[in-house]
Tab-separated table of C-alpha atoms (C1' of nucleotides) in Angstrom:
chain	number	residue	atom	x	y	z
A	1	MET	CA	-13.906	11.047	25.946
A	2	SER	CA	-16.150	13.987	25.323
A	3	THR	CA	-18.539	13.991	22.386
A	4	PRO	CA	-18.696	17.573	21.152
A	5	VAL	CA	-21.269	17.439	18.420
A	6	GLY	CA	-21.741	20.719	16.642
A	7	ARG	CA	-22.756	21.216	13.068
A	8	ARG	CA	-19.070	21.371	12.129
A	9	GLU	CA	-18.345	17.850	13.248
A	10	LEU	CA	-21.572	16.542	11.804
A	11	ASN	CA	-20.927	18.042	8.408
A	12	LYS	CA	-17.434	16.693	8.300
A	13	ALA	CA	-18.547	13.222	9.293
A	14	ALA	CA	-21.286	13.352	6.687
A	15	ASN	CA	-18.904	14.446	3.960
A	16	ARG	CA	-16.407	11.786	4.865
A	17	GLU	CA	-19.065	9.127	4.789
A	18	ALA	CA	-20.537	10.401	1.543
A	19	ILE	CA	-17.158	10.368	-0.153
A	20	ALA	CA	-16.113	6.928	1.047
A	21	GLY	CA	-19.559	5.583	0.204
A	22	ALA	CA	-19.481	7.066	-3.270
A	23	ALA	CA	-16.082	5.549	-3.925
A	24	LEU	CA	-17.293	2.133	-2.839
A	25	ALA	CA	-20.422	2.515	-4.934
A	26	PHE	CA	-18.381	3.132	-8.054
A	27	LEU	CA	-16.217	0.122	-7.359
A	28	ARG	CA	-19.269	-2.081	-7.257
A	29	ASN	CA	-19.785	-1.482	-10.970
A	30	ARG	CA	-16.452	-0.515	-12.416
A	31	ALA	CA	-12.746	-1.082	-12.020
A	32	LEU	CA	-10.569	1.444	-10.265
A	33	ASN	CA	-9.225	2.946	-13.478
A	34	GLU	CA	-12.622	3.254	-15.086
A	35	PHE	CA	-13.749	6.273	-13.110
A	36	THR	CA	-12.075	9.394	-11.770
A	37	VAL	CA	-11.889	11.320	-8.542
A	38	ASP	CA	-14.121	13.904	-10.209
A	39	ASP	CA	-16.781	11.255	-10.635
A	40	VAL	CA	-16.613	10.269	-6.989
A	41	ALA	CA	-16.630	13.857	-5.798
A	42	ALA	CA	-19.643	14.652	-7.937
A	43	GLU	CA	-21.487	11.579	-6.688
A	44	ALA	CA	-20.720	12.596	-3.114
A	45	GLY	CA	-21.996	16.113	-3.794
A	46	VAL	CA	-18.698	17.755	-3.107
A	47	SER	CA	-15.932	19.426	-5.080
A	48	ARG	CA	-12.892	17.615	-6.341
A	49	ARG	CA	-10.742	19.679	-4.023
A	50	THR	CA	-12.816	18.705	-1.017
A	51	PHE	CA	-12.396	15.063	-1.866
A	52	PHE	CA	-8.673	15.535	-1.393
A	53	ASN	CA	-9.235	17.348	1.885
A	54	TYR	CA	-10.557	14.063	3.226
A	55	PHE	CA	-8.666	11.362	1.382
A	56	SER	CA	-5.481	11.377	-0.611
A	57	SER	CA	-6.897	8.952	-3.164
A	58	VAL	CA	-9.844	6.721	-3.994
A	59	GLU	CA	-7.882	3.794	-2.567
A	60	ALA	CA	-7.507	5.579	0.749
A	61	ALA	CA	-11.219	6.339	0.830
A	62	VAL	CA	-12.073	2.676	0.382
A	63	ALA	CA	-9.531	1.593	2.966
A	64	SER	CA	-11.277	3.789	5.527
A	65	PHE	CA	-13.888	1.071	5.963
A	66	THR	CA	-11.260	-1.463	6.924
A	67	GLN	CA	-9.623	1.076	9.195
A	68	ASP	CA	-12.893	1.738	10.962
A	69	TYR	CA	-13.548	-1.957	11.487
A	70	LEU	CA	-10.086	-2.591	12.853
A	71	ASP	CA	-10.341	0.434	15.122
A	72	SER	CA	-13.543	-0.944	16.537
A	73	VAL	CA	-11.769	-4.214	17.272
A	74	ILE	CA	-9.058	-2.337	19.105
A	75	THR	CA	-11.618	-0.410	21.096
A	76	ALA	CA	-13.250	-3.679	22.110
A	77	LEU	CA	-9.870	-5.064	23.062
A	78	GLU	CA	-9.088	-2.088	25.233
A	79	ALA	CA	-12.414	-2.525	26.987
A	80	ARG	CA	-11.483	-6.017	28.233
A	81	PRO	CA	-10.353	-6.380	31.845
A	82	VAL	CA	-6.605	-5.980	32.169
A	83	ASP	CA	-6.143	-9.112	34.263
A	84	GLU	CA	-7.562	-11.352	31.537
A	85	PRO	CA	-4.982	-13.327	29.535
A	86	ILE	CA	-4.371	-11.111	26.546
A	87	LEU	CA	-5.045	-13.700	23.865
A	88	GLU	CA	-8.323	-14.509	25.555
A	89	SER	CA	-9.138	-10.811	25.417
A	90	ALA	CA	-8.326	-10.862	21.736
A	91	GLN	CA	-10.602	-13.812	21.152
A	92	LEU	CA	-13.498	-12.232	23.034
A	93	ALA	CA	-13.027	-8.816	21.487
A	94	LEU	CA	-13.166	-10.365	18.028
A	95	ALA	CA	-16.255	-12.352	18.913
A	96	ASP	CA	-18.167	-9.262	20.014
A	97	VAL	CA	-17.333	-6.805	17.339
A	98	GLY	CA	-18.917	-5.826	14.092
A	99	SER	CA	-22.529	-5.197	13.226
A	100	PRO	CA	-23.821	-7.285	10.308
A	101	HIS	CA	-23.676	-4.170	8.165
A	102	ASP	CA	-20.070	-3.409	9.068
A	103	LEU	CA	-19.054	-6.982	8.401
A	104	ALA	CA	-20.864	-6.909	5.087
A	105	VAL	CA	-18.836	-3.885	4.066
A	106	LEU	CA	-15.671	-5.554	5.332
A	107	ALA	CA	-16.350	-8.594	3.183
A	108	GLU	CA	-17.109	-6.370	0.244
A	109	THR	CA	-13.923	-4.345	0.486
A	110	PHE	CA	-12.033	-7.562	1.035
A	111	ALA	CA	-13.174	-8.772	-2.333
A	112	LEU	CA	-11.781	-5.634	-3.903
A	113	THR	CA	-8.313	-6.592	-2.719
A	114	GLN	CA	-7.889	-8.239	-6.107
A	115	ASP	CA	-6.845	-4.861	-7.382
A	116	PRO	CA	-3.272	-4.394	-6.134
A	117	ALA	CA	-3.648	-0.646	-5.725
A	118	LEU	CA	-6.604	-1.180	-3.412
A	119	GLY	CA	-4.911	-4.082	-1.686
A	120	ARG	CA	-1.940	-1.976	-0.704
A	121	PHE	CA	-4.068	0.434	1.226
A	122	GLN	CA	-5.911	-2.352	2.982
A	123	LEU	CA	-2.608	-3.868	4.001
A	124	GLN	CA	-1.556	-0.559	5.406
A	125	ALA	CA	-4.683	-0.467	7.532
A	126	TRP	CA	-3.782	-3.888	8.936
A	127	ASP	CA	-0.255	-2.750	9.581
A	128	GLU	CA	-1.364	0.342	11.487
A	129	CYS	CA	-3.676	-1.910	13.439
A	130	THR	CA	-0.726	-4.117	14.331
A	131	VAL	CA	1.182	-1.164	15.713
A	132	LYS	CA	-1.780	-0.046	17.794
A	133	ILE	CA	-2.381	-3.503	19.223
A	134	ALA	CA	1.280	-3.764	20.115
A	135	ASP	CA	0.821	-0.609	22.179
A	136	VAL	CA	-2.120	-2.159	23.985
A	137	ALA	CA	-0.180	-5.355	24.600
A	138	ARG	CA	2.830	-3.439	25.869
A	139	ARG	CA	0.638	-1.762	28.447
A	140	ARG	CA	-0.981	-4.995	29.580
A	141	LEU	CA	1.926	-7.396	29.712
A	142	PRO	CA	4.392	-7.234	32.634
A	143	GLN	CA	6.856	-4.371	32.442
A	144	GLY	CA	10.034	-5.373	30.689
A	145	THR	CA	8.468	-8.091	28.546
A	146	ASP	CA	10.742	-8.713	25.583
A	147	GLU	CA	9.860	-6.549	22.601
A	148	LEU	CA	10.310	-9.534	20.330
A	149	TYR	CA	7.765	-11.472	22.348
A	150	ILE	CA	5.260	-8.617	22.125
A	151	ASN	CA	5.758	-7.870	18.453
A	152	ALA	CA	5.887	-11.483	17.375
A	153	MET	CA	2.716	-12.258	19.275
A	154	VAL	CA	0.848	-9.301	17.841
A	155	GLY	CA	2.208	-9.945	14.366
A	156	ALA	CA	1.098	-13.540	14.625
A	157	VAL	CA	-2.347	-12.636	15.935
A	158	VAL	CA	-2.966	-10.111	13.202
A	159	GLY	CA	-1.549	-12.402	10.537
A	160	ALA	CA	-3.678	-15.301	11.678
A	161	GLY	CA	-6.726	-13.082	12.105
A	162	ARG	CA	-6.411	-11.827	8.593
A	163	ALA	CA	-5.958	-15.406	7.431
A	164	ALA	CA	-9.239	-16.314	9.107
A	165	ILE	CA	-11.015	-13.570	7.206
A	166	VAL	CA	-9.369	-14.658	3.957
A	167	VAL	CA	-10.547	-18.230	4.460
A	168	TRP	CA	-13.997	-17.073	5.428
A	169	HIS	CA	-14.213	-14.870	2.390
A	170	GLU	CA	-13.074	-17.691	0.132
A	171	ARG	CA	-15.694	-20.009	1.560
A	172	ASN	CA	-18.605	-17.610	1.881
A	173	GLY	CA	-17.961	-14.776	-0.538
A	174	THR	CA	-19.947	-11.758	0.520
A	175	ASP	CA	-22.636	-13.779	2.254
A	176	THR	CA	-23.239	-12.104	5.598
A	177	SER	CA	-26.185	-14.096	6.820
A	178	PRO	CA	-26.200	-14.890	10.535
A	179	THR	CA	-24.957	-18.414	9.732
A	180	SER	CA	-22.058	-17.065	7.725
A	181	LEU	CA	-21.151	-14.541	10.405
A	182	ALA	CA	-21.190	-17.278	13.008
A	183	GLN	CA	-18.681	-19.144	10.869
A	184	LEU	CA	-16.489	-16.060	10.725
A	185	ARG	CA	-16.463	-15.738	14.506
A	186	GLU	CA	-15.644	-19.403	14.756
A	187	LEU	CA	-12.753	-19.095	12.324
A	188	LEU	CA	-11.370	-16.093	14.178
A	189	ALA	CA	-11.589	-17.918	17.495
A	190	THR	CA	-9.852	-20.966	16.065
A	191	ALA	CA	-7.114	-18.857	14.557
A	192	ILE	CA	-6.353	-17.186	17.879
A	193	ALA	CA	-6.470	-20.546	19.614
A	194	LEU	CA	-3.830	-21.817	17.206
A	195	ILE	CA	-1.609	-18.887	18.114
A	196	ARG	CA	-2.085	-19.619	21.797
A	197	ASN	CA	-1.354	-23.300	21.523
A	198	GLY	CA	1.262	-23.268	18.805
A	199	PHE	CA	1.602	-25.312	15.639
A	200	GLN	CA	3.476	-28.189	17.217
A	201	SER	CA	1.121	-30.849	15.856
B	1	MET	CA	15.149	-24.144	-14.566
B	2	SER	CA	17.037	-23.141	-17.662
B	3	THR	CA	19.314	-20.114	-17.687
B	4	PRO	CA	19.138	-18.651	-21.201
B	5	VAL	CA	21.633	-15.805	-21.087
B	6	GLY	CA	21.721	-13.735	-24.230
B	7	ARG	CA	22.420	-10.052	-24.486
B	8	ARG	CA	18.694	-9.413	-24.312
B	9	GLU	CA	18.308	-10.886	-20.846
B	10	LEU	CA	21.497	-9.278	-19.645
B	11	ASN	CA	20.454	-5.832	-20.801
B	12	LYS	CA	17.083	-6.158	-19.188
B	13	ALA	CA	18.551	-7.293	-15.907
B	14	ALA	CA	21.068	-4.459	-16.019
B	15	ASN	CA	18.385	-1.881	-16.716
B	16	ARG	CA	16.219	-3.194	-13.972
B	17	GLU	CA	19.046	-3.074	-11.487
B	18	ALA	CA	20.154	0.363	-12.611
B	19	ILE	CA	16.662	1.766	-12.197
B	20	ALA	CA	16.015	0.237	-8.791
B	21	GLY	CA	19.483	1.252	-7.650
B	22	ALA	CA	19.023	4.801	-8.838
B	23	ALA	CA	15.705	5.062	-7.026
B	24	LEU	CA	17.268	3.833	-3.809
B	25	ALA	CA	20.205	6.201	-4.261
B	26	PHE	CA	17.889	9.188	-4.476
B	27	LEU	CA	16.032	8.112	-1.366
B	28	ARG	CA	19.257	8.084	0.579
B	29	ASN	CA	19.444	11.857	0.228
B	30	ARG	CA	15.939	13.096	-0.366
B	31	ALA	CA	12.336	12.361	0.459
B	32	LEU	CA	10.100	10.615	-2.037
B	33	ASN	CA	8.393	13.801	-3.179
B	34	GLU	CA	11.619	15.715	-3.592
B	35	PHE	CA	12.615	14.056	-6.843
B	36	THR	CA	10.803	12.819	-9.915
B	37	VAL	CA	10.708	9.733	-12.067
B	38	ASP	CA	12.592	11.750	-14.685
B	39	ASP	CA	15.430	12.208	-12.213
B	40	VAL	CA	15.608	8.503	-11.510
B	41	ALA	CA	15.423	7.580	-15.174
B	42	ALA	CA	18.202	10.029	-16.019
B	43	GLU	CA	20.370	8.698	-13.198
B	44	ALA	CA	19.778	5.159	-14.432
B	45	GLY	CA	20.703	6.195	-17.957
B	46	VAL	CA	17.352	5.356	-19.408
B	47	SER	CA	14.332	7.208	-20.709
B	48	ARG	CA	11.378	8.076	-18.554
B	49	ARG	CA	9.268	5.756	-20.664
B	50	THR	CA	11.606	2.860	-20.092
B	51	PHE	CA	11.413	3.416	-16.358
B	52	PHE	CA	7.720	2.664	-16.600
B	53	ASN	CA	8.378	-0.424	-18.695
B	54	TYR	CA	10.052	-1.897	-15.630
B	55	PHE	CA	8.250	-0.407	-12.648
B	56	SER	CA	4.938	1.321	-12.267
B	57	SER	CA	6.365	3.788	-9.762
B	58	VAL	CA	9.421	4.694	-7.719
B	59	GLU	CA	7.836	2.920	-4.784
B	60	ALA	CA	7.562	-0.276	-6.775
B	61	ALA	CA	11.187	-0.005	-7.811
B	62	VAL	CA	12.302	0.248	-4.200
B	63	ALA	CA	10.058	-2.611	-3.127
B	64	SER	CA	11.797	-4.856	-5.644
B	65	PHE	CA	14.654	-5.284	-3.172
B	66	THR	CA	12.325	-6.618	-0.524
B	67	GLN	CA	10.655	-8.832	-3.104
B	68	ASP	CA	13.983	-10.288	-4.129
B	69	TYR	CA	14.975	-10.993	-0.546
B	70	LEU	CA	11.685	-12.684	0.249
B	71	ASP	CA	11.856	-14.709	-2.951
B	72	SER	CA	15.261	-15.977	-1.914
B	73	VAL	CA	13.822	-17.069	1.421
B	74	ILE	CA	11.109	-18.967	-0.386
B	75	THR	CA	13.662	-20.624	-2.643
B	76	ALA	CA	15.619	-21.720	0.408
B	77	LEU	CA	12.440	-23.032	1.977
B	78	GLU	CA	11.590	-25.059	-1.100
B	79	ALA	CA	15.059	-26.568	-1.012
B	80	ARG	CA	14.501	-28.102	2.427
B	81	PRO	CA	13.667	-31.815	2.608
B	82	VAL	CA	9.941	-32.430	2.478
B	83	ASP	CA	9.885	-34.749	5.466
B	84	GLU	CA	11.278	-32.094	7.778
B	85	PRO	CA	8.721	-30.431	10.085
B	86	ILE	CA	7.716	-27.354	8.162
B	87	LEU	CA	8.393	-24.820	10.868
B	88	GLU	CA	11.836	-26.277	11.304
B	89	SER	CA	12.345	-25.828	7.578
B	90	ALA	CA	11.273	-22.234	7.963
B	91	GLN	CA	13.720	-21.676	10.771
B	92	LEU	CA	16.599	-23.199	8.845
B	93	ALA	CA	15.757	-21.449	5.594
B	94	LEU	CA	15.760	-18.118	7.382
B	95	ALA	CA	19.054	-18.890	9.060
B	96	ASP	CA	20.782	-19.595	5.782
B	97	VAL	CA	19.566	-16.845	3.608
B	98	GLY	CA	20.823	-13.425	2.707
B	99	SER	CA	24.291	-12.226	1.879
B	100	PRO	CA	25.516	-9.361	4.070
B	101	HIS	CA	24.977	-7.049	1.138
B	102	ASP	CA	21.396	-8.172	0.599
B	103	LEU	CA	20.612	-7.839	4.275
B	104	ALA	CA	22.162	-4.393	4.310
B	105	VAL	CA	19.815	-3.332	1.530
B	106	LEU	CA	16.914	-4.960	3.337
B	107	ALA	CA	17.673	-2.986	6.476
B	108	GLU	CA	18.021	0.160	4.433
B	109	THR	CA	14.725	-0.200	2.638
B	110	PHE	CA	13.142	-1.123	5.928
B	111	ALA	CA	14.130	2.242	7.304
B	112	LEU	CA	12.362	3.907	4.400
B	113	THR	CA	9.090	2.375	5.509
B	114	GLN	CA	8.545	5.580	7.462
B	115	ASP	CA	7.127	7.003	4.277
B	116	PRO	CA	3.642	5.504	3.983
B	117	ALA	CA	3.755	5.400	0.196
B	118	LEU	CA	6.905	3.296	0.327
B	119	GLY	CA	5.575	1.236	3.208
B	120	ARG	CA	2.515	0.186	1.259
B	121	PHE	CA	4.592	-1.407	-1.455
B	122	GLN	CA	6.773	-3.203	1.041
B	123	LEU	CA	3.690	-4.586	2.734
B	124	GLN	CA	2.482	-5.841	-0.587
B	125	ALA	CA	5.759	-7.706	-1.071
B	126	TRP	CA	5.241	-9.392	2.296
B	127	ASP	CA	1.683	-10.242	1.381
B	128	GLU	CA	2.678	-11.825	-1.911
B	129	CYS	CA	5.296	-13.761	-0.013
B	130	THR	CA	2.613	-15.017	2.351
B	131	VAL	CA	0.590	-16.337	-0.538
B	132	LYS	CA	3.601	-18.110	-2.033
B	133	ILE	CA	4.576	-19.704	1.264
B	134	ALA	CA	1.028	-20.895	1.724
B	135	ASP	CA	1.387	-22.711	-1.613
B	136	VAL	CA	4.561	-24.373	-0.412
B	137	ALA	CA	2.942	-25.363	2.869
B	138	ARG	CA	-0.104	-26.722	1.106
B	139	ARG	CA	2.136	-29.012	-0.921
B	140	ARG	CA	4.062	-30.231	2.095
B	141	LEU	CA	1.375	-30.755	4.682
B	142	PRO	CA	-0.854	-33.840	4.488
B	143	GLN	CA	-3.570	-33.652	1.835
B	144	GLY	CA	-6.759	-32.221	3.224
B	145	THR	CA	-5.159	-30.173	5.945
B	146	ASP	CA	-7.577	-27.451	6.961
B	147	GLU	CA	-7.107	-24.270	4.962
B	148	LEU	CA	-7.475	-22.239	8.130
B	149	TYR	CA	-4.636	-24.168	9.712
B	150	ILE	CA	-2.390	-23.547	6.714
B	151	ASN	CA	-3.218	-19.896	6.271
B	152	ALA	CA	-3.138	-19.072	9.953
B	153	MET	CA	0.227	-20.761	10.333
B	154	VAL	CA	1.728	-18.990	7.369
B	155	GLY	CA	0.161	-15.684	8.378
B	156	ALA	CA	1.588	-16.105	11.843
B	157	VAL	CA	5.024	-17.063	10.592
B	158	VAL	CA	5.240	-14.119	8.230
B	159	GLY	CA	3.808	-11.746	10.821
B	160	ALA	CA	6.254	-12.907	13.453
B	161	GLY	CA	9.132	-12.927	10.981
B	162	ARG	CA	8.459	-9.377	10.020
B	163	ALA	CA	8.207	-8.498	13.699
B	164	ALA	CA	11.662	-9.965	14.224
B	165	ILE	CA	13.068	-7.739	11.508
B	166	VAL	CA	11.274	-4.718	12.943
B	167	VAL	CA	12.755	-5.376	16.386
B	168	TRP	CA	16.170	-5.978	14.897
B	169	HIS	CA	15.985	-2.777	12.930
B	170	GLU	CA	14.903	-0.805	15.980
B	171	ARG	CA	17.812	-2.163	17.975
B	172	ASN	CA	20.533	-2.106	15.349
B	173	GLY	CA	19.468	0.453	12.764
B	174	THR	CA	21.276	-0.233	9.528
B	175	ASP	CA	24.237	-1.888	11.219
B	176	THR	CA	24.954	-5.049	9.262
B	177	SER	CA	28.147	-6.162	10.945
B	178	PRO	CA	28.503	-9.921	11.473
B	179	THR	CA	27.492	-9.452	15.117
B	180	SER	CA	24.357	-7.592	14.132
B	181	LEU	CA	23.447	-10.151	11.485
B	182	ALA	CA	23.921	-12.933	14.026
B	183	GLN	CA	21.400	-11.144	16.217
B	184	LEU	CA	18.965	-10.968	13.321
B	185	ARG	CA	19.197	-14.707	12.718
B	186	GLU	CA	18.693	-15.274	16.425
B	187	LEU	CA	15.612	-13.064	16.510
B	188	LEU	CA	14.136	-14.822	13.491
B	189	ALA	CA	14.753	-18.219	15.033
B	190	THR	CA	13.168	-17.140	18.317
B	191	ALA	CA	10.154	-15.710	16.520
B	192	ILE	CA	9.514	-18.971	14.686
B	193	ALA	CA	10.037	-20.922	17.893
B	194	LEU	CA	7.340	-18.809	19.530
B	195	ILE	CA	4.954	-19.700	16.724
B	196	ARG	CA	5.759	-23.368	17.139
B	197	ASN	CA	5.307	-23.419	20.888
B	198	GLY	CA	2.504	-20.916	21.245
B	199	PHE	CA	2.085	-17.923	23.524
B	200	GLN	CA	0.554	-19.830	26.395
B	201	SER	CA	2.972	-18.467	28.982
C	1	DG	C1'	-29.376	39.952	15.338
C	2	DT	C1'	-24.649	41.912	14.366
C	3	DG	C1'	-20.104	41.293	13.907
C	4	DC	C1'	-15.895	38.909	14.444
C	5	DA	C1'	-12.751	34.844	14.586
C	6	DA	C1'	-11.842	30.319	13.192
C	7	DG	C1'	-12.712	26.453	10.382
C	8	DT	C1'	-14.227	24.511	5.735
C	9	DT	C1'	-15.168	24.382	0.949
C	10	DT	C1'	-14.225	25.665	-3.559
C	11	DG	C1'	-11.978	27.110	-8.023
C	12	DC	C1'	-7.777	27.841	-10.273
C	13	DA	C1'	-3.235	26.853	-11.642
C	14	DC	C1'	0.506	23.995	-11.780
C	15	DT	C1'	3.555	19.874	-11.696
C	16	DC	C1'	4.149	15.417	-12.561
C	17	DA	C1'	2.536	10.307	-12.737
C	18	DA	C1'	1.038	6.963	-15.784
C	19	DT	C1'	-0.284	4.871	-20.181
C	20	DG	C1'	-1.222	4.233	-25.362
C	21	DC	C1'	0.871	4.397	-29.682
C	22	DA	C1'	4.042	4.277	-33.410
C	23	DA	C1'	8.625	4.989	-34.956
C	24	DA	C1'	13.474	3.946	-34.179
C	25	DC	C1'	16.623	0.655	-32.643
C	26	DA	C1'	19.140	-3.742	-31.097
C	27	DA	C1'	19.493	-8.717	-30.962
C	28	DG	C1'	19.204	-13.342	-32.600
C	29	DA	C1'	18.409	-16.681	-36.463
C	30	DA	C1'	18.564	-18.097	-41.299
D	1	DT	C1'	22.729	-9.365	-45.391
D	2	DT	C1'	18.029	-9.700	-44.397
D	3	DC	C1'	14.150	-10.851	-41.828
D	4	DT	C1'	11.811	-11.331	-37.365
D	5	DT	C1'	11.074	-10.293	-32.940
D	6	DG	C1'	11.778	-7.883	-28.722
D	7	DT	C1'	13.100	-3.330	-26.485
D	8	DT	C1'	13.629	1.466	-26.075
D	9	DT	C1'	12.251	5.958	-26.935
D	10	DG	C1'	9.558	10.344	-27.912
D	11	DC	C1'	5.181	12.274	-28.188
D	12	DA	C1'	0.589	13.160	-26.762
D	13	DT	C1'	-3.072	12.677	-23.530
D	14	DT	C1'	-5.552	12.024	-19.257
D	15	DG	C1'	-5.940	12.662	-14.643
D	16	DA	C1'	-3.802	12.543	-9.730
D	17	DG	C1'	-2.371	15.405	-6.179
D	18	DT	C1'	-1.147	19.981	-3.951
D	19	DG	C1'	-0.558	25.081	-2.932
D	20	DC	C1'	-2.999	29.176	-2.687
D	21	DA	C1'	-6.442	32.669	-2.040
D	22	DA	C1'	-11.180	33.822	-2.259
D	23	DA	C1'	-15.827	32.567	-0.796
D	24	DC	C1'	-18.554	30.634	2.500
D	25	DT	C1'	-20.161	28.438	7.112
D	26	DT	C1'	-20.173	27.890	11.851
D	27	DG	C1'	-19.501	29.167	16.672
D	28	DC	C1'	-19.194	32.698	19.924
D	29	DA	C1'	-19.573	37.248	22.288
D	30	DC	C1'	-21.811	41.111	22.658
DNA sequence: GTGCAAGTTTGCACTCAATGCAAACAAGAA
DNA sequence: TTCTTGTTTGCATTGAGTGCAAACTTGCAC
């Protein structure tokens, strides 16, 4: 992957970040229907129309954080050796990923899921993630592996992974101290282990 | 549960059905942005304002079908004996549920998931279902069962269940012949079995 | 630098979603 | 009938979202 960094790309990245950040900032203080796209655009130093060049709604802007986190997980997963058992790869990828800052934002946006309109977009991010992971799994598992096996496994992993984050968030709120983050990694690892071993108990 | 059936309740149910049905009817022929709420309201024989008394958007109206299906699954699950292993209950509840007509509509709305705006609302229905099933599981499993265990199991079951429907839909499209439906039940059963036994292979 | 091509932002105009409110209307109970 | 309560409807208002064309910025070649 090349990294062509001209002013064009930099400006776009900066705008995108400014807009998403501004949206999140507003949500810290007010509910979704208590401010407008104009407000966010102004805060981001950009016109209303430009806002919509980047995101189709405030909800989408906020969901971009979740998308970015999940993409980083997928990148980590793809970096694992292909001969490693795939669920072990998943476990290790999850253990590695996420700077404290990124996880803090993840926890924060997770809290916002209370608002259904925001929640929908987060769910969509998870769903897209599921599709992408299924592609990775399809490439790594033996040719001709049953599609049900692949999709059920990935669906289960993502479902259980999300459950781990839900439980973590319920226990720790938006605390992202090293201790709390260690607990998150632990929960994620346990969740994947459950998928590997089944719920036969 | 009482069943107080006056004209009031009947009218409301009829309106609700008419609106959701009209929305689905439009989507059979046109894309989401090719018709308006006014169109749907007119088709349903109701004012625009009344449309919004029932659903907050066309997307929500369409998602009501998925909601209803998932609610019926939950009802079936709650009807299973409490001493049955819970994943067996899940398997059996899924096997029983859904008239051919309901499953036909489910398959149809599933196809519409291509449109992200519609997909988001469907995902939300699945998510609400996850929460409700977690409540059922919490009541049935021994007191003090780890929340991670409960949520991961339910997340996995729902994720794998949805995967089964996705695979079924990819293989059979909107074919809801008895043969096709038998395949769906089979896929669902296999998916749950995978969750029970794990992906250790 | 100058000038040109391609990409990006912005303002404007327009349609339509979504909600509050109050008046009209329908249903059930006395 | 009459009264009460729940439901529908029209009207008015705000703001989301998009198409379009003009202004502006960047990259590139000379």
